[in-house]
Amino acid sequence: LRTTLSFLSPKDLYTAPDSCEGRCEEPYSEEDECHCNAECERHRSCCEDYPRHCRPEGFSTSRDAITDEDLLRVSEQLYQADHNKARPTDIAINPQYQASPDETGDQEDRCPQPLYKYVNEELFSKPTYASFIRLLDNYQRATGREEDVTAEELREEDNFLKEVMKTELMQKLFAFLHKKNRYDSEQEFVADLKEMWFGLYSRGNGEQDSSGFEHVFSGEVKKGKVSGFHNWIRFYLLEKQGVVNYFSHNFNGPWDTYPDVLGLQFSWDGFYKEVGSAFVGCSPEFELGLYTLCFLARPGRACHLSLGGYSLSIQTYAWTKSTYGNGKRHLATAYVISP
């Protein structure tokens, strides 16, 4: 996922160094591919070897560290704060066949029945659900096709962020990140959420055709395969329409309540998804919050969390081919790691 960028300097064309060896606390330069000063962690622009050369344990030598223990503690707090999640009586699923690792790629429908037997759609009238669902028709799923973002769609993005920030869950996340010196104000946090999740970039040939939100929550089709698509609400709504066909699951989390976790195999209008891991029954703010936490704390690495006493890991990646702000990266993908 990394790329080496070339820049034109006044003297010649060169490749900026991608290592912090011998560069610790070097003054910031926009020509550098990555950075090695104290601010680079905050702006997510550090070279990959920054912790090894310049700060042996990243932020952990200061109060700004996000330690593994912090992640376990704050993820439990977010889990407990998900007051909008489904109750046990709100959802009934029918997982049916569990595929072995060597069966997930064979595109065989082993489940004659839909995954969702019942969903209490009163859930969808909750403000965060309703504002989330309004976003799902804003995207062209095929990569390589420019997104035409209307003024109404921009308002829908702002409204979704406004609604999720009213929740205790997102307020707890902001308080944690503020304490860790990642954001000075809630306004700064919300502005970064908008760029991080909704900022457009190109997965094709230069078209502004994708965003973190579209990829993770709505889903895309690239080179004849489903890409992203890790959201249970989106899955349920399309399965109800007959557009998604559930084939099997390869992982079922240990939870006896919601949010549950499944690794899914399915077809979307004939396009196949070999493993689409997803939470089931959580609120939109829960997913947004956990993925954001892991993207900020452990981008490009497994992010180990605790939910109701159970271990769970999330993988995120940054989009390395473009930046916003002061070298910040858009979110490329985020998903639950299924064993």
CSV table of C-alpha atoms in Angstrom, one decimal:
chain,number,residue,atom,x,y,z
A,1,LEU,CA,0.0,0.0,0.0
A,2,ARG,CA,3.0,2.3,0.1
A,3,THR,CA,4.2,4.3,-2.8
A,4,THR,CA,7.3,6.4,-3.5
A,5,LEU,CA,6.4,9.8,-4.7
A,6,SER,CA,8.7,12.0,-6.8
A,7,PHE,CA,8.8,15.8,-6.5
A,8,LEU,CA,10.4,18.5,-8.6
A,9,SER,CA,12.9,20.5,-6.6
A,10,PRO,CA,14.4,23.7,-7.9
A,11,LYS,CA,17.5,21.8,-8.9
A,12,ASP,CA,16.5,18.3,-10.0
A,13,LEU,CA,14.0,15.5,-9.8
A,14,TYR,CA,14.5,13.3,-6.8
A,15,THR,CA,12.9,10.7,-4.7
A,16,ALA,CA,12.3,11.9,-1.1
A,17,PRO,CA,13.8,9.7,1.6
A,18,ASP,CA,11.3,7.3,3.1
A,19,SER,CA,13.3,6.5,6.3
A,20,CYS,CA,13.9,8.5,9.5
A,21,GLU,CA,17.4,7.2,9.8
A,22,GLY,CA,19.6,10.2,10.6
A,23,ARG,CA,16.5,12.6,10.2
A,24,CYS,CA,15.0,12.8,13.7
A,25,GLU,CA,13.5,16.2,14.4
A,26,GLU,CA,14.4,17.4,10.9
A,27,PRO,CA,12.3,20.5,10.1
A,28,TYR,CA,9.1,19.9,8.2
A,29,SER,CA,9.3,20.1,4.4
A,30,GLU,CA,6.4,19.5,2.1
A,31,GLU,CA,8.8,17.9,-0.4
A,32,ASP,CA,9.5,15.0,2.0
A,33,GLU,CA,7.6,11.8,1.3
A,34,CYS,CA,7.3,11.3,5.1
A,35,HIS,CA,8.4,13.1,8.2
A,36,CYS,CA,10.4,12.6,11.4
A,37,ASN,CA,9.6,15.5,13.7
A,38,ALA,CA,7.4,15.4,16.8
A,39,GLU,CA,4.3,16.5,15.0
A,40,CYS,CA,4.3,13.7,12.4
A,41,GLU,CA,2.3,11.2,14.6
A,42,ARG,CA,-0.4,13.8,15.1
A,43,HIS,CA,-0.6,14.4,11.3
A,44,ARG,CA,-0.2,10.8,10.5
A,45,SER,CA,2.7,11.6,8.1
A,46,CYS,CA,5.6,9.8,9.9
A,47,CYS,CA,7.9,7.4,8.0
A,48,GLU,CA,7.3,3.8,8.8
A,49,ASP,CA,10.5,3.5,10.8
A,50,TYR,CA,9.9,6.6,12.9
A,51,PRO,CA,9.2,4.7,16.1
A,52,ARG,CA,12.4,2.6,15.7
A,53,HIS,CA,14.8,5.6,15.0
A,54,CYS,CA,13.3,8.6,16.7
A,55,ARG,CA,10.9,7.5,19.5
A,56,PRO,CA,11.3,3.9,20.5
A,57,GLU,CA,7.7,3.5,21.5
A,58,GLY,CA,6.0,6.2,19.5
A,59,PHE,CA,4.1,8.5,21.8
A,60,SER,CA,4.6,6.2,24.7
A,61,THR,CA,7.3,8.3,26.2
A,62,SER,CA,4.8,11.0,26.9
A,63,ARG,CA,1.3,11.3,28.2
A,64,ASP,CA,0.1,11.4,24.6
A,65,ALA,CA,0.8,7.7,24.1
A,66,ILE,CA,-2.1,5.5,22.9
A,67,THR,CA,-0.9,2.3,24.5
A,68,ASP,CA,-2.3,-1.2,23.9
A,69,GLU,CA,-3.8,-1.0,27.4
A,70,ASP,CA,-5.5,2.3,26.5
A,71,LEU,CA,-7.1,0.7,23.4
A,72,LEU,CA,-8.5,-2.2,25.5
A,73,ARG,CA,-9.9,0.2,28.1
A,74,VAL,CA,-11.4,2.8,25.7
A,75,SER,CA,-12.9,0.1,23.4
A,76,GLU,CA,-14.8,-1.4,26.4
A,77,GLN,CA,-16.0,2.1,27.2
A,78,LEU,CA,-17.3,2.6,23.7
A,79,TYR,CA,-18.9,-0.9,23.8
A,80,GLN,CA,-20.8,0.0,27.0
A,81,ALA,CA,-21.8,3.4,25.5
A,82,ASP,CA,-23.5,2.0,22.4
A,83,HIS,CA,-27.0,2.7,23.7
A,84,ASN,CA,-28.5,2.6,20.2
A,85,LYS,CA,-27.4,-1.0,19.4
A,86,ALA,CA,-30.0,-3.6,18.7
A,87,ARG,CA,-31.6,-5.5,21.5
A,88,PRO,CA,-31.7,-9.3,21.4
A,89,THR,CA,-35.3,-9.1,20.2
A,90,ASP,CA,-34.5,-6.7,17.4
A,91,ILE,CA,-32.7,-9.0,15.1
A,92,ALA,CA,-32.9,-12.7,14.2
A,93,ILE,CA,-30.2,-14.0,11.9
A,94,ASN,CA,-29.9,-17.4,10.2
A,95,PRO,CA,-26.2,-18.0,9.6
A,96,GLN,CA,-26.7,-21.6,8.2
A,97,TYR,CA,-23.5,-23.0,6.6
A,98,GLN,CA,-20.0,-22.2,8.0
A,99,ALA,CA,-17.5,-22.4,5.2
A,100,SER,CA,-14.0,-23.7,5.7
A,101,PRO,CA,-11.0,-21.5,4.6
A,102,ASP,CA,-10.6,-23.3,1.3
A,103,GLU,CA,-14.3,-22.9,0.5
A,104,THR,CA,-14.7,-19.1,0.8
A,105,GLY,CA,-13.4,-18.5,-2.7
A,106,ASP,CA,-15.5,-21.0,-4.6
A,107,GLN,CA,-18.6,-18.8,-5.1
A,108,GLU,CA,-21.0,-21.6,-4.2
A,109,ASP,CA,-24.3,-20.6,-2.5
A,110,ARG,CA,-24.6,-23.0,0.4
A,111,CYS,CA,-27.4,-21.1,2.2
A,112,PRO,CA,-30.9,-21.4,0.6
A,113,GLN,CA,-32.3,-18.9,3.2
A,114,PRO,CA,-31.5,-15.2,3.7
A,115,LEU,CA,-29.2,-14.3,6.5
A,116,TYR,CA,-31.7,-12.0,8.1
A,117,LYS,CA,-34.9,-13.6,9.3
A,118,TYR,CA,-36.1,-10.5,11.1
A,119,VAL,CA,-35.0,-6.9,11.8
A,120,ASN,CA,-37.0,-4.5,13.9
A,121,GLU,CA,-36.9,-1.5,11.5
A,122,GLU,CA,-37.9,0.8,14.2
A,123,LEU,CA,-34.2,0.9,14.9
A,124,PHE,CA,-33.8,2.8,11.6
A,125,SER,CA,-35.9,5.7,12.9
A,126,LYS,CA,-33.2,6.5,15.5
A,127,PRO,CA,-31.4,9.7,14.3
A,128,THR,CA,-28.0,8.2,13.8
A,129,TYR,CA,-29.5,5.2,11.8
A,130,ALA,CA,-31.7,7.5,9.7
A,131,SER,CA,-29.0,9.9,8.8
A,132,PHE,CA,-26.6,7.0,8.0
A,133,ILE,CA,-29.1,5.3,5.7
A,134,ARG,CA,-29.7,8.6,3.8
A,135,LEU,CA,-26.0,8.5,2.8
A,136,LEU,CA,-26.1,5.0,1.2
A,137,ASP,CA,-27.6,6.1,-2.1
A,138,ASN,CA,-25.0,8.9,-2.6
A,139,TYR,CA,-22.5,6.7,-4.4
A,140,GLN,CA,-21.8,5.0,-7.7
A,141,ARG,CA,-20.4,1.6,-6.7
A,142,ALA,CA,-18.1,1.1,-9.7
A,143,THR,CA,-14.6,2.5,-9.1
A,144,GLY,CA,-13.2,4.6,-11.9
A,145,ARG,CA,-16.4,6.6,-12.2
A,146,GLU,CA,-16.3,10.2,-10.9
A,147,GLU,CA,-18.5,10.9,-7.9
A,148,ASP,CA,-20.9,13.8,-8.4
A,149,VAL,CA,-21.4,15.2,-4.9
A,150,THR,CA,-24.4,17.5,-4.6
A,151,ALA,CA,-25.1,20.2,-2.1
A,152,GLU,CA,-27.8,18.0,-0.6
A,153,GLU,CA,-25.3,15.1,-0.2
A,154,LEU,CA,-22.8,17.4,1.6
A,155,ARG,CA,-25.6,18.4,4.0
A,156,GLU,CA,-26.4,14.7,4.6
A,157,GLU,CA,-22.7,14.1,5.5
A,158,ASP,CA,-22.8,17.1,7.9
A,159,ASN,CA,-26.1,15.9,9.4
A,160,PHE,CA,-24.8,12.4,10.0
A,161,LEU,CA,-21.7,13.7,11.8
A,162,LYS,CA,-23.8,16.1,13.8
A,163,GLU,CA,-26.1,13.3,15.0
A,164,VAL,CA,-23.3,10.9,15.9
A,165,MET,CA,-21.5,13.6,17.9
A,166,LYS,CA,-24.7,13.9,20.1
A,167,THR,CA,-24.1,10.3,21.3
A,168,GLU,CA,-22.3,9.4,24.5
A,169,LEU,CA,-20.1,7.0,22.5
A,170,MET,CA,-18.6,9.6,20.2
A,171,GLN,CA,-18.3,12.1,23.0
A,172,LYS,CA,-16.2,9.5,24.9
A,173,LEU,CA,-14.1,8.9,21.9
A,174,PHE,CA,-13.5,12.6,21.4
A,175,ALA,CA,-12.7,13.1,25.1
A,176,PHE,CA,-10.1,10.3,24.9
A,177,LEU,CA,-8.5,11.7,21.7
A,178,HIS,CA,-8.5,15.2,23.2
A,179,LYS,CA,-6.8,13.9,26.4
A,180,LYS,CA,-4.2,12.3,24.1
A,181,ASN,CA,-3.6,15.6,22.4
A,182,ARG,CA,-4.8,14.5,19.0
A,183,TYR,CA,-7.5,17.2,18.7
A,184,ASP,CA,-7.7,20.6,20.4
A,185,SER,CA,-11.5,21.0,20.0
A,186,GLU,CA,-14.6,19.1,19.0
A,187,GLN,CA,-14.9,21.3,15.9
A,188,GLU,CA,-11.4,20.2,14.8
A,189,PHE,CA,-12.3,16.5,15.4
A,190,VAL,CA,-15.5,16.7,13.4
A,191,ALA,CA,-13.7,18.5,10.5
A,192,ASP,CA,-11.1,15.8,10.5
A,193,LEU,CA,-13.8,13.1,10.5
A,194,LYS,CA,-15.4,14.6,7.5
A,195,GLU,CA,-12.1,14.7,5.5
A,196,MET,CA,-10.9,11.3,6.8
A,197,TRP,CA,-14.2,9.5,5.9
A,198,PHE,CA,-15.8,11.6,3.2
A,199,GLY,CA,-12.9,13.2,1.4
A,200,LEU,CA,-12.7,11.9,-2.2
A,201,TYR,CA,-9.7,10.2,-3.8
A,202,SER,CA,-9.1,8.0,-6.8
A,203,ARG,CA,-9.0,4.2,-6.8
A,204,GLY,CA,-9.0,4.4,-10.6
A,205,ASN,CA,-7.1,6.6,-13.1
A,206,GLY,CA,-7.4,10.0,-11.4
A,207,GLU,CA,-11.2,10.2,-11.0
A,208,GLN,CA,-12.5,11.3,-7.6
A,209,ASP,CA,-14.3,8.0,-7.4
A,210,SER,CA,-14.0,6.8,-3.8
A,211,SER,CA,-14.0,7.7,-0.1
A,212,GLY,CA,-13.5,5.8,3.1
A,213,PHE,CA,-17.2,5.9,3.9
A,214,GLU,CA,-18.2,4.7,0.5
A,215,HIS,CA,-15.8,1.8,0.6
A,216,VAL,CA,-16.3,0.6,4.1
A,217,PHE,CA,-20.1,1.2,4.6
A,218,SER,CA,-21.7,1.3,1.2
A,219,GLY,CA,-19.4,-1.0,-0.8
A,220,GLU,CA,-17.8,-0.7,-4.2
A,221,VAL,CA,-17.2,-2.9,-7.2
A,222,LYS,CA,-13.6,-3.0,-8.6
A,223,LYS,CA,-12.4,-5.4,-11.3
A,224,GLY,CA,-15.5,-7.5,-11.2
A,225,LYS,CA,-15.4,-8.1,-7.4
A,226,VAL,CA,-17.0,-6.5,-4.4
A,227,SER,CA,-14.6,-4.3,-2.5
A,228,GLY,CA,-15.2,-3.1,1.0
A,229,PHE,CA,-18.9,-3.4,2.1
A,230,HIS,CA,-18.6,-4.2,5.8
A,231,ASN,CA,-21.9,-2.9,7.1
A,232,TRP,CA,-24.8,-4.9,8.4
A,233,ILE,CA,-27.5,-2.3,7.7
A,234,ARG,CA,-26.5,-1.9,4.1
A,235,PHE,CA,-26.4,-5.7,3.8
A,236,TYR,CA,-29.9,-6.1,5.3
A,237,LEU,CA,-31.5,-3.4,3.2
A,238,LEU,CA,-30.0,-4.9,-0.1
A,239,GLU,CA,-30.8,-8.5,0.9
A,240,LYS,CA,-34.4,-7.4,1.6
A,241,GLN,CA,-34.5,-5.9,-2.0
A,242,GLY,CA,-33.2,-9.2,-3.4
A,243,VAL,CA,-30.0,-7.5,-4.6
A,244,VAL,CA,-27.7,-9.3,-2.2
A,245,ASN,CA,-27.6,-13.1,-1.9
A,246,TYR,CA,-26.0,-14.6,1.2
A,247,PHE,CA,-23.8,-17.6,0.4
A,248,SER,CA,-22.2,-18.7,3.7
A,249,HIS,CA,-20.2,-17.5,6.7
A,250,ASN,CA,-16.6,-18.4,7.7
A,251,PHE,CA,-16.5,-16.8,11.1
A,252,ASN,CA,-19.1,-16.2,13.9
A,253,GLY,CA,-17.9,-14.2,16.9
A,254,PRO,CA,-18.3,-15.4,20.4
A,255,TRP,CA,-20.9,-12.8,21.5
A,256,ASP,CA,-24.3,-13.9,22.8
A,257,THR,CA,-25.8,-10.5,22.2
A,258,TYR,CA,-25.2,-7.5,19.8
A,259,PRO,CA,-23.0,-6.4,18.3
A,260,ASP,CA,-22.1,-9.8,16.9
A,261,VAL,CA,-19.4,-10.3,14.3
A,262,LEU,CA,-19.7,-12.4,11.2
A,263,GLY,CA,-17.3,-13.1,8.3
A,264,LEU,CA,-19.6,-13.4,5.2
A,265,GLN,CA,-19.5,-14.7,1.7
A,266,PHE,CA,-22.1,-13.2,-0.6
A,267,SER,CA,-23.0,-12.0,-4.1
A,268,TRP,CA,-24.1,-8.4,-4.8
A,269,ASP,CA,-25.8,-8.2,-8.2
A,270,GLY,CA,-23.6,-11.0,-9.4
A,271,PHE,CA,-20.4,-9.6,-8.0
A,272,TYR,CA,-18.8,-11.8,-5.3
A,273,LYS,CA,-17.3,-11.0,-1.9
A,274,GLU,CA,-15.1,-13.7,-0.6
A,275,VAL,CA,-14.9,-12.5,3.0
A,276,GLY,CA,-16.8,-9.5,4.1
A,277,SER,CA,-16.4,-9.2,7.9
A,278,ALA,CA,-19.0,-7.1,9.6
A,279,PHE,CA,-20.5,-6.2,13.0
A,280,VAL,CA,-24.2,-7.2,13.3
A,281,GLY,CA,-26.6,-5.1,15.4
A,282,CYS,CA,-24.3,-2.3,16.4
A,283,SER,CA,-25.2,1.4,15.8
A,284,PRO,CA,-23.5,3.4,13.0
A,285,GLU,CA,-21.7,5.5,15.6
A,286,PHE,CA,-20.2,2.3,17.1
A,287,GLU,CA,-18.6,1.3,13.9
A,288,LEU,CA,-17.5,4.8,13.0
A,289,GLY,CA,-16.0,5.3,16.4
A,290,LEU,CA,-14.1,2.0,16.6
A,291,TYR,CA,-12.7,2.3,13.1
A,292,THR,CA,-11.7,5.9,13.7
A,293,LEU,CA,-10.0,5.0,16.9
A,294,CYS,CA,-8.0,2.3,15.3
A,295,PHE,CA,-7.2,4.4,12.2
A,296,LEU,CA,-5.7,7.1,14.4
A,297,ALA,CA,-4.0,4.8,16.9
A,298,ARG,CA,-2.8,1.9,14.7
A,299,PRO,CA,-3.0,2.8,11.0
A,300,GLY,CA,-1.8,-0.1,8.8
A,301,ARG,CA,-1.6,-2.5,11.7
A,302,ALA,CA,-3.8,-4.8,13.7
A,303,CYS,CA,-5.6,-2.8,16.4
A,304,HIS,CA,-6.4,-5.0,19.4
A,305,LEU,CA,-9.6,-4.2,21.3
A,306,SER,CA,-11.9,-5.6,24.0
A,307,LEU,CA,-15.7,-5.8,23.7
A,308,GLY,CA,-17.6,-7.1,26.6
A,309,GLY,CA,-14.6,-9.0,27.7
A,310,TYR,CA,-13.9,-10.6,24.3
A,311,SER,CA,-10.9,-9.9,22.2
A,312,LEU,CA,-11.4,-8.4,18.7
A,313,SER,CA,-9.0,-6.9,16.2
A,314,ILE,CA,-9.6,-4.3,13.6
A,315,GLN,CA,-7.4,-3.6,10.5
A,316,THR,CA,-7.3,-0.2,8.9
A,317,TYR,CA,-5.2,1.2,6.0
A,318,ALA,CA,-4.6,4.8,4.9
A,319,TRP,CA,-4.9,5.9,1.3
A,320,THR,CA,-1.2,6.6,0.6
A,321,LYS,CA,-1.6,8.2,-2.9
A,322,SER,CA,-3.0,11.5,-1.7
A,323,THR,CA,-3.2,13.7,1.4
A,324,TYR,CA,-5.2,16.4,2.9
A,325,GLY,CA,-4.4,19.2,5.3
A,326,ASN,CA,-0.9,18.9,6.6
A,327,GLY,CA,0.0,15.6,5.1
A,328,LYS,CA,-2.9,13.7,6.6
A,329,ARG,CA,-4.2,10.5,4.9
A,330,HIS,CA,-7.7,9.6,4.0
A,331,LEU,CA,-9.0,6.3,5.3
A,332,ALA,CA,-8.7,3.5,2.6
A,333,THR,CA,-10.4,0.7,4.5
A,334,ALA,CA,-11.4,-0.6,7.9
A,335,TYR,CA,-12.7,-4.0,8.9
A,336,VAL,CA,-12.9,-6.6,11.6
A,337,ILE,CA,-10.1,-9.2,11.3
A,338,SER,CA,-11.8,-12.6,11.2
A,339,PRO,CA,-9.6,-15.6,12.3
